[in-house]
Amino acid sequence: MKNNIRTKFTICSLLLSSFCVNAQTTILEVDATKTIAKIQPTMFGLFFEDINFAADGGLYAEMIKNRSFEFDKPFMGWDQPNTKRSSLNKESGSATPISLSANNTNFCRVEINNDQGFALLNEGFRGMGVKREAKYNFSLKAANHNSAIKKIIIQLIDKDHKVIGETGIVPKSDQWSNYSAQMTATQTEAKAKLKITFEGTGTIDLDMISLFPEDTWKNRKNGLRKDLVQLLYDMKPGFLRFPGGCIVEGRTLSDRYQWKKSVGNVEERKTMMNRWNVEFNHKQTPDYFQSFGLGFFEYFQLSEDIGAEPLPILSCGMACQYNTGELAPLNELDPYVQDALDLIEFANGAVTTSWGKIRSDMGHPKSFNLKYIGVGNEQWGPDYIDRYKVFEKAIKAKYPDIIIVSGSGPSPDGEHFDFAMQELKKLNAELVDEHYYQSPKWFRENAGRYDNYDRKGPKIFAGEYAAQSVSGANPNNRNNWECAFSEAAFMTGLERNAEVVHLTSYAPLMAHEDAWQWTPDMIWFNNLESYGSANYYVQQLFSTNKGTDLLSITKDGKPLKGQNDLYASAVKDADSKEIIVKLVNTAESAQDVSLDLKGAKLGSKETIIRLVSPNTQDENTFADPKKITPKQSEYKITKGNQQLNLPAYSVTVLKMKMI
Ligand code: AHR
């Protein structure tokens, strides 16, 4: 990063003209006469995984933790002050009523024997974020034995137990019935709790106790958190990869992600432990479970909402190799392969097909137009290749147009990577997923990674990457500016190689301030607020300025990939009729650049968007969420070469209209 060419030597007057440049000026040539490759609409996308409370406690706006009492400790998240008179009942032949279903066996039986004020309290996901004057939708299932309980009182309480919202329900039936009510919060509170009390004496059974803000993304009932989806939408992402990540694989095969268990009625979606719950000793989150309220239907719907191609990744019959590495024998792979085939039918099949009908019954008769499917997440070794072949054969036989994503393992190089690449090339794999969690220096030094990739070989999906300020998955990693601008430097290399790199995504996407396991993450949130890290804004700059056609930008005939700590890429946007140049200066001082543009006539005023911060350790925070955000200004086009001063540690996007 040290800028070693900063000896001042000016060969012309202080007035910079288009014909006279400073001796340190880097002269770049942009050739707009020819398109090197088309930029894929999927070039910059999103990787979503339910890690760091990204789904339950995050994107999925449910505020009650353990709403169905199905956590391993059934009262986790619930408190019962003043009493021991609530019990947990499981389905049993004789009990009346019986539990909701085989997938939801527990419910809470409350017995009120006197009027001492029994209460059930739910703590939410490290508290509940409520906003003054916002409305909250409460619902539950109840079976009121002999109509003994006259009223259920539902209250939001603040950290001092003051009531800040209240509503009530009159439970009428002794059979399981649905009840709902709405309340308005009278105060903003980040750590609210829900309190349930009862009038009358007797027994009542409760299940699926739920609370959602009314104000969700697209106002969907019991939907997704609006501020978080907005951040995703603002990225204009080309695709949405889901549901992970290692969560796809499971620590064992039985706790792999099974998409079929994530669709249909929410109360039928069997809750299970989230694999990130106990993954890291330094960050245990024993209260992390998956309710699957955000399941595959919702992922497809979210993809559609944000204009992204859906990209589901499925288990290939291998559990996480960092955990058990359990293998489904090759002759027992059928159910795994069938899951993939059925998923394509679920997404695209006519409403007359079995899975297409389920999609339609869930409210989406139209196809989701699935084009990609991933086989395995981050597997390695011959066992993976053997399983990939089986999936490839079956998927291509039935759905020849579906593009299959294969994986190259957890590292960008080394034995596993080399083996996978060699084998996948032999198999003519279409799209290979690469992962790299490396130092900022690695990102700066590898901006040329794809320059020599075989243009006729598999296309690349840089499916998980992020600069790690300390080391891979280290809890002290920060989303600092050095990481972000180093990723930007690297991304000029992704863009320059758009001929071979078709999809890219930062990972992981989201983290809850009080409940994360992995850092760095692109978006941070708590129960009230959210913000994009500097890395988010780097991603957004590239994604919203990706253009349609790759152009060449060179210094002395060579790509700019770190010479003088400078990086560059250029595209044309045929729709907006713009030339877009991205320039990254990773040096500790400003540098001058002169752009010699061939083959395009420009207007007079253009736009320059800049992301810059003076210190490498700077970062966005809840206290200062916009510290590092893009600033847009007008840029005056000069005759001849365009002169630009690139501040130290900066990412610049120059947008020039063609006339
Ligand atoms: O992004 C976090 C994890 O990193 C993913 O789950 C996994 O694929 C990778 O190892």
XYZ file of C-alpha atoms and ligand atoms in Angstrom:
669
model
C 0.000 0.000 0.000
C 2.950 2.307 0.483
C 2.990 4.782 -2.305
C 6.560 4.642 -3.499
C 6.299 7.064 -6.397
C 5.453 10.161 -4.472
C 8.645 12.144 -5.163
C 7.277 15.458 -6.324
C 8.357 16.460 -9.784
C 6.124 18.755 -11.691
C 6.854 19.258 -15.334
C 4.351 21.927 -16.052
C 2.651 24.799 -14.393
C 0.253 24.419 -11.491
C -2.604 24.836 -13.884
C -3.443 21.359 -15.061
C -4.696 21.331 -18.593
C -5.680 18.387 -20.683
C -2.365 18.558 -22.499
C -0.094 18.942 -19.520
C 0.102 16.489 -16.667
C 1.964 16.099 -13.418
C 4.954 13.748 -13.575
C 3.302 11.364 -11.079
C 0.102 11.277 -13.032
C -0.904 7.784 -14.059
C -2.145 7.861 -17.617
C -4.892 5.389 -18.371
C -6.389 4.511 -21.717
C -10.034 3.544 -21.952
C -11.033 1.935 -25.209
C -14.732 2.387 -25.860
C -14.513 1.141 -29.431
C -14.906 -2.475 -28.512
C -16.805 -4.629 -26.055
C -14.560 -7.272 -24.494
C -17.452 -9.154 -22.934
C -21.010 -8.654 -21.838
C -21.396 -7.976 -18.123
C -23.821 -10.544 -16.760
C -26.888 -9.061 -15.044
C -25.979 -11.419 -12.195
C -22.482 -9.971 -11.792
C -23.009 -8.539 -8.286
C -25.476 -10.303 -6.003
C -26.207 -11.327 -2.438
C -25.311 -14.290 -0.274
C -27.865 -14.916 2.466
C -27.381 -17.338 5.317
C -29.198 -17.689 8.624
C -26.062 -16.933 10.629
C -25.742 -14.078 13.181
C -29.566 -14.087 13.723
C -29.988 -13.038 10.107
C -33.326 -14.850 9.658
C -34.975 -15.530 13.036
C -34.320 -12.360 15.029
C -33.427 -10.457 11.849
C -34.966 -10.417 8.393
C -37.964 -12.487 9.528
C -39.839 -9.887 11.559
C -41.284 -12.275 14.191
C -40.576 -10.712 17.597
C -41.328 -13.733 19.809
C -38.473 -16.123 20.365
C -39.581 -19.754 20.616
C -43.192 -19.002 19.710
C -44.101 -22.677 19.481
C -42.181 -23.973 22.525
C -40.199 -26.264 20.224
C -36.660 -25.263 21.257
C -34.673 -28.067 22.889
C -35.428 -26.388 26.209
C -39.114 -25.717 25.582
C -39.368 -22.639 27.809
C -36.233 -20.968 26.509
C -37.043 -17.309 25.905
C -40.042 -17.499 28.257
C -40.206 -16.482 31.865
C -43.038 -17.210 34.279
C -42.682 -14.865 37.229
C -44.877 -15.402 40.324
C -45.742 -18.985 39.567
C -44.828 -22.489 38.614
C -48.252 -23.207 37.258
C -47.473 -23.401 33.586
C -46.413 -26.666 32.126
C -45.396 -28.060 28.853
C -47.541 -30.637 27.216
C -46.655 -32.953 24.428
C -49.086 -34.763 22.247
C -50.497 -37.786 23.969
C -53.424 -39.964 23.045
C -55.423 -39.003 26.065
C -54.680 -35.306 26.440
C -57.343 -32.861 25.343
C -56.693 -31.024 23.212
C -53.772 -32.688 21.497
C -50.860 -30.730 20.089
C -51.072 -28.916 16.788
C -49.239 -31.482 14.679
C -46.449 -34.024 14.606
C -44.105 -31.190 13.622
C -45.245 -28.981 16.476
C -45.731 -31.245 19.443
C -45.211 -28.895 22.385
C -47.633 -26.357 23.716
C -47.866 -24.403 26.918
C -50.564 -25.342 29.419
C -51.359 -22.570 31.858
C -53.341 -23.353 34.970
C -54.663 -20.365 36.827
C -55.778 -21.417 40.279
C -56.139 -18.130 42.054
C -55.812 -14.466 41.228
C -52.178 -13.941 42.185
C -51.283 -12.568 38.792
C -49.663 -15.314 36.792
C -47.735 -13.937 33.809
C -45.832 -15.292 30.832
C -43.002 -13.104 29.593
C -41.187 -13.424 26.287
C -37.792 -11.782 25.992
C -37.707 -11.554 22.201
C -34.480 -11.847 20.280
C -32.274 -10.120 22.850
C -35.203 -7.792 23.482
C -37.902 -6.540 21.133
C -37.517 -3.291 19.231
C -40.763 -1.326 19.329
C -41.383 2.115 17.925
C -43.667 4.777 19.296
C -47.018 4.875 17.491
C -46.204 1.801 15.440
C -48.785 -0.992 15.368
C -48.024 -4.585 16.331
C -50.026 -7.654 15.327
C -50.378 -10.273 18.009
C -51.714 -13.762 17.352
C -51.849 -17.112 19.064
C -53.584 -20.435 19.106
C -55.473 -21.258 22.242
C -57.651 -24.013 23.588
C -59.607 -22.739 26.592
C -60.737 -25.678 28.720
C -64.368 -25.221 29.749
C -64.119 -21.557 28.700
C -62.595 -20.964 32.117
C -60.240 -18.166 31.121
C -62.242 -15.014 30.478
C -59.584 -12.875 28.894
C -55.949 -12.916 27.797
C -54.220 -9.573 28.318
C -51.233 -8.846 26.115
C -48.837 -6.061 26.993
C -45.575 -4.653 25.736
C -43.402 -3.607 28.663
C -40.239 -1.554 28.683
C -37.061 -2.422 30.581
C -38.539 -0.948 33.789
C -41.709 -3.040 33.342
C -43.794 -0.013 32.401
C -46.641 -0.916 30.037
C -46.039 0.646 26.615
C -48.759 -1.116 24.623
C -51.747 -3.283 25.449
C -54.472 -5.347 23.864
C -56.700 -8.266 24.797
C -58.250 -11.451 23.493
C -61.331 -13.348 24.618
C -60.657 -17.052 24.021
C -63.963 -18.717 23.266
C -63.355 -22.293 22.274
C -62.018 -25.343 24.065
C -60.587 -26.516 20.720
C -57.470 -25.047 19.171
C -58.559 -21.759 17.625
C -56.757 -18.767 16.167
C -56.978 -15.389 17.878
C -55.458 -12.090 16.926
C -55.337 -8.534 18.180
C -53.419 -5.373 17.478
C -51.725 -2.886 19.774
C -49.960 0.415 19.336
C -46.740 1.173 21.166
C -46.728 4.353 23.218
C -42.952 4.555 23.451
C -39.865 3.592 21.485
C -37.946 0.853 23.269
C -35.063 -1.309 22.088
C -35.390 -3.996 24.753
C -39.121 -4.408 25.223
C -40.704 -7.687 26.337
C -44.122 -9.200 25.830
C -46.212 -9.948 28.904
C -49.287 -12.193 28.868
C -51.674 -12.325 31.814
C -55.052 -13.969 32.301
C -58.463 -13.205 33.794
C -60.425 -16.062 35.305
C -59.335 -19.363 36.799
C -58.879 -22.651 35.007
C -56.742 -24.190 32.287
C -55.793 -22.839 28.896
C -53.394 -24.224 26.268
C -51.336 -21.868 24.140
C -49.198 -22.278 21.051
C -47.780 -20.237 18.143
C -47.647 -17.064 20.234
C -46.586 -14.454 17.733
C -45.974 -10.735 17.431
C -45.058 -8.886 14.239
C -44.814 -5.224 13.373
C -47.649 -4.210 11.067
C -45.148 -2.244 9.019
C -43.287 -4.980 7.154
C -41.712 -5.091 3.705
C -44.523 -4.600 1.165
C -46.908 -4.633 4.149
C -47.066 -8.402 4.002
C -48.745 -9.841 7.049
C -46.175 -11.571 9.250
C -43.539 -10.672 6.713
C -39.998 -9.400 6.593
C -38.319 -6.495 8.327
C -38.712 -3.498 6.091
C -35.459 -1.646 6.810
C -33.389 -4.763 6.182
C -35.069 -5.660 2.900
C -34.728 -2.035 1.824
C -30.959 -2.269 2.268
C -30.953 -5.368 0.058
C -33.215 -3.751 -2.519
C -30.969 -0.681 -2.677
C -28.114 -2.906 -3.794
C -29.993 -3.780 -7.013
C -28.603 -7.281 -6.610
C -28.300 -9.582 -9.603
C -29.091 -12.720 -7.597
C -29.905 -13.950 -4.118
C -28.091 -17.057 -2.963
C -29.858 -18.902 -0.139
C -30.034 -20.493 2.411
C -26.227 -20.523 2.876
C -23.490 -21.393 3.579
C -22.712 -24.238 5.955
C -26.334 -24.233 7.103
C -27.107 -26.057 3.859
C -24.885 -28.956 4.891
C -25.689 -29.355 8.598
C -23.301 -30.588 11.244
C -24.767 -34.026 10.504
C -26.893 -35.072 7.555
C -30.034 -35.154 9.645
C -29.707 -31.469 10.437
C -28.964 -30.358 6.898
C -31.317 -27.733 5.480
C -34.299 -29.577 3.972
C -36.269 -27.125 1.902
C -39.434 -29.225 1.895
C -39.677 -28.722 5.655
C -39.559 -24.957 5.150
C -42.673 -24.530 2.998
C -46.418 -24.659 3.650
C -48.191 -23.555 6.801
C -45.703 -21.951 9.227
C -46.934 -23.915 12.224
C -46.092 -27.119 10.337
C -42.499 -26.082 9.703
C -40.537 -28.041 12.254
C -38.281 -25.861 14.388
C -34.701 -27.067 14.713
C -31.456 -25.935 16.243
C -29.447 -23.540 14.117
C -26.032 -25.046 13.359
C -24.345 -21.758 14.335
C -25.849 -22.118 17.836
C -22.784 -23.857 19.297
C -20.297 -23.634 16.429
C -17.851 -21.253 18.059
C -16.748 -21.522 21.676
C -16.056 -17.812 21.704
C -19.573 -17.000 20.557
C -22.069 -19.510 21.855
C -25.685 -18.617 21.098
C -27.725 -21.394 22.724
C -30.970 -19.588 21.916
C -30.416 -19.770 18.148
C -32.981 -21.946 16.387
C -34.587 -22.002 12.964
C -38.357 -21.568 12.901
C -38.291 -21.610 9.080
C -40.808 -18.771 9.090
C -38.412 -17.503 6.441
C -38.448 -20.593 4.254
C -37.929 -21.378 0.596
C -41.186 -19.814 -0.602
C -40.237 -16.578 1.178
C -36.704 -16.719 -0.251
C -38.101 -17.020 -3.771
C -40.556 -14.216 -3.092
C -37.799 -12.027 -1.664
C -35.649 -12.667 -4.742
C -38.541 -11.579 -6.925
C -39.197 -8.496 -4.792
C -35.640 -7.237 -5.032
C -35.210 -8.116 -8.696
C -32.643 -10.846 -8.048
C -32.313 -14.265 -9.673
C -33.037 -16.898 -7.026
C -30.054 -19.176 -6.410
C -30.822 -21.996 -3.984
C -27.987 -24.215 -2.776
C -28.859 -27.748 -1.667
C -27.193 -30.491 0.320
C -25.351 -32.965 -1.899
C -25.410 -35.682 0.750
C -22.338 -34.476 2.627
C -22.507 -32.932 6.099
C -20.138 -30.083 6.906
C -16.591 -31.370 6.608
C -15.506 -29.039 9.400
C -17.926 -30.979 11.648
C -18.827 -34.656 11.113
C -18.340 -34.869 7.354
C -21.059 -37.529 7.386
C -21.679 -38.989 3.932
C -24.812 -40.291 2.288
C -23.608 -43.408 0.460
C -23.767 -43.045 -3.318
C -26.433 -45.715 -3.578
C -28.581 -43.822 -1.061
C -28.407 -40.457 -2.748
C -31.823 -40.624 -4.389
C -33.750 -38.592 -1.769
C -31.164 -35.803 -2.015
C -31.335 -35.751 -5.797
C -35.117 -35.900 -5.667
C -35.101 -32.836 -3.396
C -33.270 -30.945 -6.141
C -35.661 -32.087 -8.872
C -38.688 -31.319 -6.719
C -37.321 -27.890 -5.896
C -37.165 -27.024 -9.584
C -40.766 -28.173 -9.882
C -41.719 -26.147 -6.814
C -40.157 -23.020 -8.331
C -41.110 -23.423 -11.972
C -43.661 -26.216 -12.341
C -47.185 -25.681 -13.600
C -49.854 -25.406 -10.920
C -51.017 -28.846 -12.013
C -47.784 -30.470 -10.807
C -47.572 -31.605 -7.171
C -44.944 -29.093 -6.113
C -46.174 -26.349 -8.425
C -49.542 -26.656 -6.712
C -47.964 -26.161 -3.294
C -46.289 -22.980 -4.563
C -49.594 -21.844 -6.021
C -51.483 -22.619 -2.809
C -48.954 -20.481 -0.968
C -49.953 -17.555 -3.134
C -47.701 -17.673 -6.198
C -49.275 -19.464 -9.139
C -46.759 -17.908 -11.505
C -43.394 -19.600 -11.910
C -40.470 -18.143 -9.977
C -38.410 -18.701 -13.124
C -35.568 -20.489 -11.377
C -32.468 -20.686 -13.581
C -29.736 -21.833 -11.184
C -29.321 -24.535 -8.592
C -26.280 -25.190 -6.406
C -25.108 -28.707 -5.541
C -23.387 -28.641 -2.154
C -21.942 -25.623 -0.413
C -18.293 -25.844 0.490
C -17.415 -29.504 0.010
C -14.097 -30.890 -1.014
C -12.381 -34.076 -2.158
C -13.357 -37.000 -4.406
C -16.530 -37.684 -2.380
C -17.886 -34.373 -3.571
C -17.040 -34.947 -7.216
C -18.689 -38.402 -7.078
C -21.880 -36.904 -5.699
C -21.844 -33.893 -8.003
C -21.805 -36.234 -11.010
C -24.966 -37.992 -9.829
C -26.813 -34.706 -9.346
C -25.613 -33.299 -12.645
C -26.822 -36.324 -14.587
C -30.265 -36.318 -12.982
C -30.841 -32.558 -13.165
C -29.670 -32.200 -16.756
C -31.750 -35.204 -17.841
C -34.928 -33.561 -16.598
C -34.091 -29.860 -16.739
C -31.359 -29.311 -19.361
C -31.603 -25.519 -19.136
C -31.014 -25.219 -15.403
C -27.491 -23.981 -14.702
C -25.776 -26.043 -12.026
C -23.435 -24.426 -9.536
C -20.652 -26.677 -8.295
C -18.195 -25.923 -5.484
C -14.415 -25.717 -5.191
C -14.193 -25.962 -1.387
C -13.397 -23.439 1.321
C -10.114 -21.955 0.003
C -9.057 -20.061 -3.090
C -5.989 -22.288 -3.606
C -4.251 -25.378 -2.261
C -4.735 -29.083 -2.707
C -8.545 -29.229 -2.343
C -9.072 -26.270 -4.626
C -6.715 -27.585 -7.312
C -8.298 -31.026 -7.221
C -11.831 -29.663 -7.485
C -10.959 -27.318 -10.333
C -9.171 -30.010 -12.269
C -12.077 -32.453 -11.897
C -14.798 -29.889 -12.537
C -13.058 -28.750 -15.709
C -12.960 -32.336 -16.930
C -16.697 -32.525 -16.301
C -17.330 -29.268 -18.189
C -18.912 -27.802 -15.063
C -20.853 -24.669 -15.936
C -20.413 -22.457 -12.902
C -17.941 -23.044 -10.076
C -18.335 -21.439 -6.669
C -15.121 -20.104 -5.091
C -14.767 -18.874 -1.492
C -12.134 -16.600 -0.051
C -11.950 -15.159 3.436
C -8.517 -13.573 3.272
C -6.521 -10.575 4.480
C -7.039 -7.130 2.914
C -3.512 -7.480 1.503
C -4.504 -10.715 -0.233
C -7.399 -8.908 -1.890
C -5.118 -6.128 -3.123
C -2.531 -8.594 -4.352
C -5.036 -10.817 -6.116
C -6.837 -8.315 -8.292
C -5.327 -10.204 -11.224
C -6.632 -13.589 -10.010
C -8.851 -14.219 -12.994
C -6.730 -12.593 -15.703
C -5.402 -15.956 -16.837
C -8.452 -18.129 -16.197
C -9.407 -20.179 -19.227
C -12.137 -18.288 -21.089
C -13.438 -21.608 -22.384
C -13.503 -23.304 -18.985
C -16.176 -23.161 -16.273
C -17.599 -19.751 -15.426
C -16.886 -18.490 -11.936
C -19.213 -17.662 -9.085
C -17.167 -15.826 -6.443
C -19.841 -16.946 -4.018
C -18.389 -16.003 -0.629
C -15.687 -13.482 0.006
C -14.752 -10.814 2.520
C -11.498 -9.266 3.691
C -10.710 -10.341 7.267
C -8.972 -7.612 9.245
C -7.450 -10.106 11.718
C -7.914 -13.626 10.324
C -10.657 -15.889 8.955
C -13.787 -15.833 11.152
C -11.814 -14.195 13.982
C -14.251 -12.502 16.392
C -12.063 -9.392 16.392
C -12.449 -8.836 12.660
C -13.803 -5.391 11.810
C -15.690 -4.018 8.840
C -13.035 -1.364 8.528
C -12.251 0.881 5.609
C -9.044 -0.936 4.699
C -11.029 -4.154 4.235
C -13.644 -2.342 2.168
C -11.313 -0.500 -0.204
C -9.181 -3.640 -0.610
C -12.318 -5.509 -1.685
C -13.034 -2.661 -4.119
C -9.528 -3.041 -5.556
C -10.149 -6.764 -5.993
C -13.580 -6.146 -7.506
C -12.051 -4.154 -10.363
C -10.389 -7.487 -11.169
C -13.710 -9.327 -10.975
C -15.204 -6.797 -13.339
C -12.225 -6.845 -15.709
C -12.782 -10.588 -15.980
C -16.512 -10.442 -16.572
C -15.970 -12.827 -19.449
C -15.304 -15.611 -16.959
C -16.693 -14.238 -13.666
C -20.483 -14.299 -13.862
C -21.651 -13.978 -10.260
C -20.060 -12.553 -7.116
C -21.213 -12.001 -3.529
C -19.831 -10.762 -0.214
C -20.388 -13.028 2.819
C -21.910 -13.169 5.311
C -24.642 -10.661 4.663
C -26.138 -9.719 8.044
C -25.404 -9.688 11.751
C -27.365 -8.826 14.887
C -25.385 -6.488 17.142
C -26.100 -8.605 20.240
C -26.239 -12.072 18.745
C -23.651 -12.545 16.014
C -21.265 -15.477 15.642
C -19.182 -14.378 12.647
C -17.644 -11.080 11.706
C -17.142 -9.143 9.409
C -20.647 -8.836 7.931
C -22.025 -6.523 5.315
C -25.086 -5.245 7.191
C -25.389 -4.741 10.946
C -28.666 -4.423 12.788
C -30.211 -4.410 16.234
C -33.888 -4.655 17.075
C -34.574 -1.057 16.072
C -31.953 0.018 13.562
C -29.705 -1.181 10.772
C -26.846 0.174 8.712
C -24.632 -0.778 5.817
C -20.935 -1.183 6.531
C -18.339 0.481 4.298
C -18.170 -2.902 2.553
C -21.890 -2.600 1.811
C -21.329 0.702 0.039
C -18.454 -0.746 -1.985
C -20.746 -3.561 -3.104
C -23.515 -1.108 -3.860
C -21.231 1.134 -5.943
C -20.232 -1.777 -8.133
C -23.680 -3.316 -8.323
C -25.518 -0.134 -9.217
C -22.866 0.809 -11.779
C -22.183 -2.545 -13.345
C -22.969 -1.491 -16.912
C -23.610 -3.862 -19.770
C -20.341 -4.087 -21.714
C -16.819 -4.552 -20.474
C -14.243 -2.114 -21.848
C -10.498 -2.187 -21.584
C -8.725 0.254 -19.305
C -4.932 0.030 -19.322
C -1.735 1.712 -18.258
C 1.021 1.226 -20.815
C -1.088 -1.471 -22.443
C -1.533 -3.468 -19.216
C -4.451 -3.762 -16.803
C -4.126 -1.554 -13.742
C -4.058 -4.013 -10.855
C -1.950 -2.494 -8.137
C 0.795 -0.570 -9.940
C 1.331 2.540 -7.794
C -1.428 1.170 -5.502
C -4.001 1.941 -8.173
C -6.719 -0.286 -9.588
C -9.202 0.351 -12.376
C -11.965 -1.160 -14.466
C -14.276 0.305 -17.086
C -17.651 -0.543 -18.571
C -20.186 0.928 -20.917
C -23.850 1.025 -20.036
C -25.705 0.628 -23.307
C -29.029 1.484 -21.643
C -28.037 4.719 -19.932
C -25.449 5.467 -22.633
C -22.646 6.007 -20.186
C -19.012 5.122 -19.843
C -18.380 4.157 -16.226
C -14.858 4.030 -14.853
C -14.044 2.669 -11.399
C -10.794 3.747 -9.796
C -9.385 2.645 -6.465
C -6.450 4.332 -4.779
C -5.175 2.202 -1.896
C -2.176 4.487 -1.263
C -1.819 6.629 1.845
C -1.648 9.769 -0.307
C -3.624 11.254 -3.153
C -2.726 10.445 -6.736
C -3.453 12.022 -10.088
C -4.883 10.080 -12.951
C -5.387 11.114 -16.536
C -7.984 9.251 -18.587
C -7.524 9.024 -22.296
C -10.864 7.917 -23.666
C -11.018 6.479 -27.164
C -14.122 5.889 -29.212
C -16.737 7.884 -27.315
C -17.936 11.459 -27.517
C -18.800 12.889 -24.132
C -21.172 15.566 -22.876
C -19.928 18.427 -20.714
C -20.958 17.669 -17.147
C -20.870 14.264 -15.564
C -21.129 12.557 -12.240
C -18.437 11.474 -9.888
C -19.285 9.250 -6.932
C -16.711 8.865 -4.237
C -16.305 6.636 -1.223
C -13.428 7.799 0.929
C -12.240 7.952 4.512
C -8.918 9.217 5.854
C -8.104 6.312 8.175
C -7.807 2.662 7.316
C -9.480 1.708 10.625
C -12.553 3.913 10.099
C -15.887 2.145 9.995
C -19.608 2.772 10.051
C -21.303 2.164 13.408
C -24.750 2.518 14.974
C -23.564 5.857 16.380
C -22.225 7.022 13.022
C -23.871 4.828 10.383
C -23.105 7.141 7.470
C -19.475 7.858 8.253
C -18.353 6.136 5.063
C -21.023 6.568 2.396
C -20.834 7.536 -1.263
C -20.845 11.255 -2.027
C -21.959 12.330 -5.449
C -20.852 15.514 -7.203
C -20.719 17.029 -10.612
C -17.693 16.455 -12.766
C -16.731 18.828 -15.593
C -15.628 17.075 -18.732
C -12.501 18.634 -20.218
C -11.341 18.472 -23.777
C -8.951 15.625 -24.376
C -7.897 13.603 -21.350
C -9.907 13.696 -18.132
C -7.868 14.711 -15.102
C -8.758 13.264 -11.752
C -7.270 13.540 -8.346
C -7.875 10.370 -6.370
C -7.754 10.990 -2.611
C -5.797 8.620 -0.395
C -7.757 5.450 0.383
C -10.588 6.119 -2.012
C -12.975 4.420 -4.390
C -14.150 6.591 -7.272
C -16.819 5.956 -9.872
C -16.818 8.325 -12.809
C -19.947 8.281 -14.965
C -19.693 9.979 -18.338
C -22.645 10.324 -20.678
C -21.988 9.542 -24.326
C -23.505 11.810 -26.943
O -20.103 -17.123 5.534
C -19.883 -17.899 6.665
C -19.468 -19.325 6.327
O -18.237 -19.337 5.669
C -20.366 -20.060 5.382
O -21.438 -20.632 6.028
C -19.482 -21.100 4.803
O -19.872 -21.504 3.513
C -18.111 -20.493 4.872
O -17.217 -21.339 5.454
